[in-house]
Amino acid sequence: MALFDNLKAAEYLTFVGSMHSMKKGLMRTRIEELLALLDLEKDRDKLTVEYSSGMKKKLALAAALLPDPDLLFLDEPFEGVDAIASLTIRKLLATFVERGSTVFLTSHVLEVVERLCTHVGIIVGGELVEQTRLADLGSGGSLEQRFLEVVGTDLDADPQLSWLGEDGV
Amino acid sequence: MNGKHLKAILWLRWRILRNRTQRSGKASRVFMGFLLIAAVCLSVALFAGSIALGIHRLPVSTPFEIFVAWLALCLAFLFSWTVGLLSDLQRSDAMSFKNLLHLPVSLSWVFLYNYLSSFVSLSVMIFVPAMFGLLFAMVWVDGPMMVLALPLLIGFLGMVTAITYQLRGWLARLMEDKRRGRNIVSLLTLLLVLLAQAPNLINMSVQSDSRAERAELRELRNLSRTDGPGQALAIQKLALLEEQEVREDSSLKASLTLGAQVLPIGWLPIGMRAASERRWFVSLLCGLGMLSIGSWSLRRSYRKTLQGAVKGGGAATPVPVPIESNVRAEPSTTQRKPSFVERPVPFVNARVAGIARTSLLSFVRAPEAKLMLLSPIILLGLYGYILVQRSSTSTFQGYTSFLTLGAVTMGMLSVMHMIQNQFGLDRGGFRAYLLSPTPRAEILLGKNIAMAPIAFIIGFAALTLVQVLMPLGALHLLGACFQLASAYLMLCMLWNLISIISPIRLKDNGMKPANASFKGSMIQLGASLLVPVVLLPLIVPAIAEKILGWQHTPLFTVLHLLILVAVFLIYRLAIRHQGLFLQAREQRILITLTQE
């Protein structure tokens, strides 16, 4: 994440806003709103180096949303984020998409992708091997199933630890 | 990039510096403030001083003296610049390109800004005004034509900053690999320590040479003035010495000039000397040379930065799909040799052996810990060498038995910081001990065994050095080995206690405390000061031997053997109690080690 260790959340957002040439009043209002919405308000005196990974994710998302972009690139936005913040972010992204903007997110949690996305792409070993609308994925199959098919994992394999089985050593 | 961007980035840099200083505590804030005021005062003083001295001295100075003055300024600047650079490189939160690339600003502007901001340093603040002051004095004394020497100064600063910038970029790319990064940071710290000691070492070495020479000259002069049988010989010797001095002087001048001609960092003094002699072509050539090196360095650095920025993007070569990675590996059924951590340790059970071996392995793999071991050894070697050069071995005659305690103490002090805060080095890994069913005394024993080889190797190396300088008899050497073992056991008892009472969380990439309280630091400091007190009983055999005059009897060895047996029995008893104490405090230790 493109954060600076020795900055506070509001300071970092102010810097990002300044780089986007935002007007001071607008910038302040948006920063306050974002901090409150993403539950970073109470930790505003902490430096980002003291943040948990979930808090860092939230701050990076706030920085991305601050200039009100039309396109967002998010890498694992829900990783390390608590359930309440996760719900807030999901709602936020839904509103963002509803008004015609686009969110491009990468995730290993396929349930999240299924719940949020309209289009999916599957990347294996750094190569895009599938790109389709979520609705066109297959007749009733889940994204996980399709992913495992594409990756080529042996679905029938039954992984066991020798000492957990009945004949364990 | 527009003015607003530049303003925002400058503001960001200021905020980072301010927050970092505030975070490092009140003492650090006061120190930084003091440093800044001192730097400003020094800068003004050097600027005014170089103008005044230049105007006063330049009319009567030879071109070589002008060359030496500029060389001294350059070297002082480069020394200070390198120290600043090494200390800056150890910080993890330096402004990085990656942190700015998602913002609406082009890479070339970020590159340029970052380069320009590298000029903001204490070294530039202190020495550059002095350089400009001296140049101003040259213009004042030699006339306005000397302004032509200005590109030399600009070329020098451009070259040094550009090469430094390229070096920083290269190191940053190397440090992307975290393990390599930790090694580089450790190496940089070591370089910093050595560099900071360099003037002291040079001074000590030069002082020792010149003192001896001065004494010899004084003696010869006295002899040459007094009538006597040695007068003629003394006059002859004096003449030879003076001739040799003149030869050495001219040879030094030639070497300095040649060195400055060959190395680009010497082109500024060479160019200034040429300018003072009105050899404008040479002066211009030096300036152009430095500017070319600086430009080439910046261009290369920019290309590498650009390559780094687009690496892995859309233009990159697609990575082939690793099909085999999807096939689950079967567990190996073939017999393999036991790994290092599986092997037993004599006289202790498997649990203690496991703790000892894993602790040792994790320790030797940590670059910061290796560095901590290396630094005192290197410094001691350097200072030891100079001290041995300056003093004769007869100084220590009759005190060899006492010297062994010094060597043993050195071995102990080398590992002190590691054992005194032995759980601090485990960081979050301490949880594994807390969750394990192992008796806590065994954890302490395992940890003490882990560090024993290191303490013994360094202690034995120091004893070997004593043996080389002042040979001990075989029996005394054996006694010194017993002394080494006793010292380690005695100090382990103290250090185990300190580790339990006052653990200190260490930063992830080094040995620096992360959240040390004043009380904790004082306990650690107090324990360090207690080391000589704890080791005091080990001097008894040497004193007994000296008082009784039994240097050629096995008294020293026998007494040390008896002490070792007694210390071992006390250690066995103590470690059980320390184990119980550890159990009582382990939760508190975990909180200290893991709390941000």
CSV table of N, CA and C in Angstrom, one decimal, chain A residues 1-8 10-12 14-22 24 47 49-50 63 124-127 129 150-154 157-159, chain B residues 1-2 4-9 11-12 15-20 22-23 92-96 98-100 102-105 318-322 326 328 596:
chain,number,residue,atom,x,y,z
A,1,MET,N,0.8,-1.2,0.0
A,1,MET,CA,0.0,0.0,0.0
A,1,MET,C,0.9,1.3,0.0
A,2,ALA,N,0.4,2.2,-0.8
A,2,ALA,CA,1.3,3.4,-0.9
A,2,ALA,C,1.1,4.4,0.2
A,3,LEU,N,1.4,3.9,1.4
A,3,LEU,CA,1.3,4.8,2.6
A,3,LEU,C,2.6,5.2,3.1
A,4,PHE,N,2.7,6.3,3.8
A,4,PHE,CA,4.0,6.7,4.5
A,4,PHE,C,3.9,6.4,5.9
A,5,ASP,N,4.9,5.7,6.5
A,5,ASP,CA,4.9,5.2,7.8
A,5,ASP,C,4.6,6.3,8.9
A,6,ASN,N,5.3,7.5,8.7
A,6,ASN,CA,5.2,8.5,9.7
A,6,ASN,C,4.2,9.6,9.5
A,7,LEU,N,3.1,9.3,8.9
A,7,LEU,CA,2.0,10.2,8.8
A,7,LEU,C,0.7,9.8,9.5
A,8,LYS,N,-0.1,10.7,9.9
A,8,LYS,CA,-1.4,10.4,10.5
A,8,LYS,C,-2.4,10.3,9.3
A,10,ALA,N,-5.3,11.8,8.6
A,10,ALA,CA,-5.7,13.0,8.1
A,10,ALA,C,-4.6,13.7,7.3
A,11,GLU,N,-3.4,13.6,7.8
A,11,GLU,CA,-2.2,14.2,7.1
A,11,GLU,C,-2.0,13.5,5.7
A,12,TYR,N,-2.1,12.2,5.7
A,12,TYR,CA,-2.0,11.5,4.4
A,12,TYR,C,-3.0,11.9,3.4
A,14,THR,N,-4.8,14.6,3.4
A,14,THR,CA,-4.5,16.0,3.0
A,14,THR,C,-3.5,16.1,1.9
A,15,PHE,N,-2.5,15.3,2.0
A,15,PHE,CA,-1.4,15.2,1.0
A,15,PHE,C,-2.0,14.7,-0.4
A,16,VAL,N,-2.8,13.6,-0.3
A,16,VAL,CA,-3.4,13.1,-1.5
A,16,VAL,C,-4.3,14.2,-2.2
A,17,GLY,N,-5.1,14.8,-1.3
A,17,GLY,CA,-6.0,15.8,-1.8
A,17,GLY,C,-5.2,17.0,-2.5
A,18,SER,N,-4.1,17.4,-1.8
A,18,SER,CA,-3.3,18.5,-2.4
A,18,SER,C,-2.7,18.1,-3.8
A,19,MET,N,-2.3,16.8,-3.9
A,19,MET,CA,-1.7,16.4,-5.1
A,19,MET,C,-2.8,16.4,-6.2
A,20,HIS,N,-4.0,16.2,-5.8
A,20,HIS,CA,-5.1,16.2,-6.8
A,20,HIS,C,-5.7,17.6,-7.0
A,21,SER,N,-5.0,18.6,-6.4
A,21,SER,CA,-5.4,20.0,-6.5
A,21,SER,C,-6.8,20.3,-6.0
A,22,MET,N,-7.2,19.6,-4.9
A,22,MET,CA,-8.6,19.8,-4.4
A,22,MET,C,-8.6,21.1,-3.6
A,24,LYS,N,-9.4,23.4,-0.5
A,24,LYS,CA,-9.2,23.1,0.9
A,24,LYS,C,-10.5,22.7,1.6
A,47,LEU,N,0.1,7.2,14.1
A,47,LEU,CA,0.8,7.2,12.8
A,47,LEU,C,0.4,5.9,12.0
A,49,VAL,N,2.2,3.8,10.7
A,49,VAL,CA,3.1,2.7,11.0
A,49,VAL,C,2.5,1.9,12.2
A,50,GLU,N,1.6,2.5,13.0
A,50,GLU,CA,1.0,1.8,14.1
A,50,GLU,C,-0.3,1.1,13.8
A,63,ALA,N,-8.1,7.1,0.6
A,63,ALA,CA,-7.2,8.0,-0.3
A,63,ALA,C,-7.7,7.8,-1.7
A,124,VAL,N,-4.1,-17.1,-13.6
A,124,VAL,CA,-3.3,-18.2,-13.1
A,124,VAL,C,-1.8,-18.0,-13.5
A,125,GLY,N,-1.0,-18.1,-12.5
A,125,GLY,CA,0.5,-17.9,-12.7
A,125,GLY,C,0.8,-16.6,-13.5
A,126,GLY,N,0.0,-15.6,-13.2
A,126,GLY,CA,0.3,-14.3,-13.8
A,126,GLY,C,-0.3,-14.1,-15.2
A,127,GLU,N,-1.1,-15.1,-15.7
A,127,GLU,CA,-1.7,-15.0,-17.0
A,127,GLU,C,-3.2,-15.0,-16.9
A,129,VAL,N,-6.5,-16.2,-17.8
A,129,VAL,CA,-6.9,-17.4,-18.5
A,129,VAL,C,-8.4,-17.5,-18.8
A,150,VAL,N,-10.4,-24.4,-14.0
A,150,VAL,CA,-9.4,-23.7,-14.8
A,150,VAL,C,-8.0,-23.9,-14.3
A,151,VAL,N,-7.8,-23.9,-13.0
A,151,VAL,CA,-6.5,-24.0,-12.4
A,151,VAL,C,-6.0,-25.5,-12.6
A,152,GLY,N,-6.9,-26.4,-12.6
A,152,GLY,CA,-6.6,-27.8,-12.9
A,152,GLY,C,-6.3,-28.6,-11.6
A,153,THR,N,-6.9,-28.3,-10.5
A,153,THR,CA,-6.6,-29.0,-9.3
A,153,THR,C,-7.5,-30.3,-9.3
A,154,ASP,N,-6.9,-31.4,-8.7
A,154,ASP,CA,-7.6,-32.6,-8.7
A,154,ASP,C,-8.7,-32.5,-7.6
A,157,ALA,N,-9.3,-35.5,-5.1
A,157,ALA,CA,-8.2,-35.8,-4.1
A,157,ALA,C,-8.8,-35.5,-2.7
A,158,ASP,N,-8.4,-36.4,-1.7
A,158,ASP,CA,-8.9,-36.2,-0.4
A,158,ASP,C,-7.7,-36.1,0.6
A,159,PRO,N,-7.3,-34.9,0.8
A,159,PRO,CA,-6.0,-34.7,1.5
A,159,PRO,C,-6.2,-35.1,3.0
B,1,MET,N,4.2,18.3,-13.2
B,1,MET,CA,4.1,18.8,-11.8
B,1,MET,C,4.0,20.4,-11.8
B,2,ASN,N,3.1,20.8,-11.0
B,2,ASN,CA,3.0,22.3,-10.9
B,2,ASN,C,3.4,22.7,-9.5
B,4,LYS,N,1.7,23.6,-7.0
B,4,LYS,CA,0.9,23.0,-5.9
B,4,LYS,C,1.5,21.6,-5.5
B,5,HIS,N,1.9,20.9,-6.6
B,5,HIS,CA,2.4,19.6,-6.3
B,5,HIS,C,3.7,19.7,-5.5
B,6,LEU,N,4.5,20.6,-5.9
B,6,LEU,CA,5.8,20.8,-5.3
B,6,LEU,C,5.6,21.2,-3.8
B,7,LYS,N,4.6,22.1,-3.6
B,7,LYS,CA,4.3,22.5,-2.2
B,7,LYS,C,3.8,21.3,-1.4
B,8,ALA,N,3.0,20.5,-2.0
B,8,ALA,CA,2.4,19.4,-1.3
B,8,ALA,C,3.5,18.4,-0.9
B,9,ILE,N,4.4,18.1,-1.8
B,9,ILE,CA,5.5,17.2,-1.5
B,9,ILE,C,6.4,17.7,-0.5
B,11,TRP,N,5.6,19.8,1.9
B,11,TRP,CA,4.8,19.7,3.1
B,11,TRP,C,4.9,18.3,3.7
B,12,LEU,N,4.7,17.3,2.7
B,12,LEU,CA,4.7,15.9,3.1
B,12,LEU,C,6.1,15.6,3.8
B,15,ARG,N,6.3,17.0,7.2
B,15,ARG,CA,5.4,16.3,8.2
B,15,ARG,C,6.1,15.0,8.6
B,16,ILE,N,6.6,14.3,7.6
B,16,ILE,CA,7.2,13.0,8.0
B,16,ILE,C,8.4,13.2,8.9
B,17,LEU,N,9.2,14.2,8.7
B,17,LEU,CA,10.4,14.5,9.5
B,17,LEU,C,9.9,14.9,10.9
B,18,ARG,N,8.8,15.8,11.0
B,18,ARG,CA,8.3,16.2,12.3
B,18,ARG,C,7.7,15.1,13.1
B,19,ASN,N,6.9,14.2,12.4
B,19,ASN,CA,6.3,13.1,13.1
B,19,ASN,C,7.4,12.1,13.6
B,20,ARG,N,8.4,11.9,12.7
B,20,ARG,CA,9.4,10.9,13.1
B,20,ARG,C,10.2,11.4,14.3
B,22,GLN,N,9.0,13.6,16.6
B,22,GLN,CA,8.1,13.5,17.8
B,22,GLN,C,8.0,12.1,18.3
B,23,ARG,N,8.0,11.2,17.4
B,23,ARG,CA,7.8,9.8,17.8
B,23,ARG,C,9.0,9.2,18.6
B,92,SER,N,13.4,3.2,7.0
B,92,SER,CA,12.6,2.4,6.1
B,92,SER,C,11.5,3.4,5.5
B,93,ASP,N,11.3,4.6,6.0
B,93,ASP,CA,10.2,5.4,5.5
B,93,ASP,C,10.7,6.5,4.6
B,94,ALA,N,11.8,6.2,3.9
B,94,ALA,CA,12.3,7.3,3.0
B,94,ALA,C,11.3,7.4,1.9
B,95,MET,N,11.3,8.6,1.3
B,95,MET,CA,10.3,8.9,0.2
B,95,MET,C,10.5,7.9,-0.9
B,96,SER,N,9.5,7.1,-1.3
B,96,SER,CA,9.7,6.1,-2.3
B,96,SER,C,8.8,6.5,-3.5
B,98,LYS,N,7.2,4.5,-5.3
B,98,LYS,CA,6.0,3.6,-5.4
B,98,LYS,C,4.9,4.3,-4.6
B,99,ASN,N,5.2,5.1,-3.6
B,99,ASN,CA,4.2,5.8,-2.8
B,99,ASN,C,3.6,7.0,-3.5
B,100,LEU,N,4.2,7.4,-4.6
B,100,LEU,CA,3.7,8.6,-5.3
B,100,LEU,C,3.2,8.3,-6.7
B,102,HIS,N,0.7,6.5,-7.8
B,102,HIS,CA,-0.7,6.5,-8.0
B,102,HIS,C,-1.3,7.9,-8.0
B,103,LEU,N,-0.5,8.9,-7.8
B,103,LEU,CA,-0.9,10.3,-7.8
B,103,LEU,C,-0.8,10.9,-9.2
B,104,PRO,N,-1.5,12.0,-9.4
B,104,PRO,CA,-1.5,12.6,-10.7
B,104,PRO,C,-0.2,13.4,-10.9
B,105,VAL,N,0.9,12.7,-11.0
B,105,VAL,CA,2.2,13.4,-11.2
B,105,VAL,C,3.1,12.4,-12.0
B,318,PRO,N,4.6,-12.3,-20.5
B,318,PRO,CA,3.7,-13.1,-19.7
B,318,PRO,C,4.5,-14.2,-19.0
B,319,VAL,N,4.0,-14.5,-17.8
B,319,VAL,CA,4.7,-15.6,-17.0
B,319,VAL,C,4.1,-16.9,-17.4
B,320,PRO,N,4.9,-17.9,-17.7
B,320,PRO,CA,4.2,-19.2,-18.1
B,320,PRO,C,3.5,-19.8,-16.8
B,321,VAL,N,2.4,-20.6,-17.1
B,321,VAL,CA,1.6,-21.1,-16.1
B,321,VAL,C,2.4,-22.3,-15.5
B,322,PRO,N,2.7,-22.3,-14.2
B,322,PRO,CA,3.4,-23.4,-13.6
B,322,PRO,C,2.5,-24.6,-13.3
B,326,ASN,N,0.2,-27.3,-9.3
B,326,ASN,CA,-1.1,-27.7,-8.9
B,326,ASN,C,-1.1,-29.2,-8.4
B,328,ARG,N,-0.2,-31.9,-5.9
B,328,ARG,CA,0.2,-31.9,-4.5
B,328,ARG,C,1.4,-32.8,-4.3
B,596,GLU,N,2.5,-3.1,20.2
B,596,GLU,CA,3.0,-2.0,19.4
B,596,GLU,C,3.2,-0.7,20.2
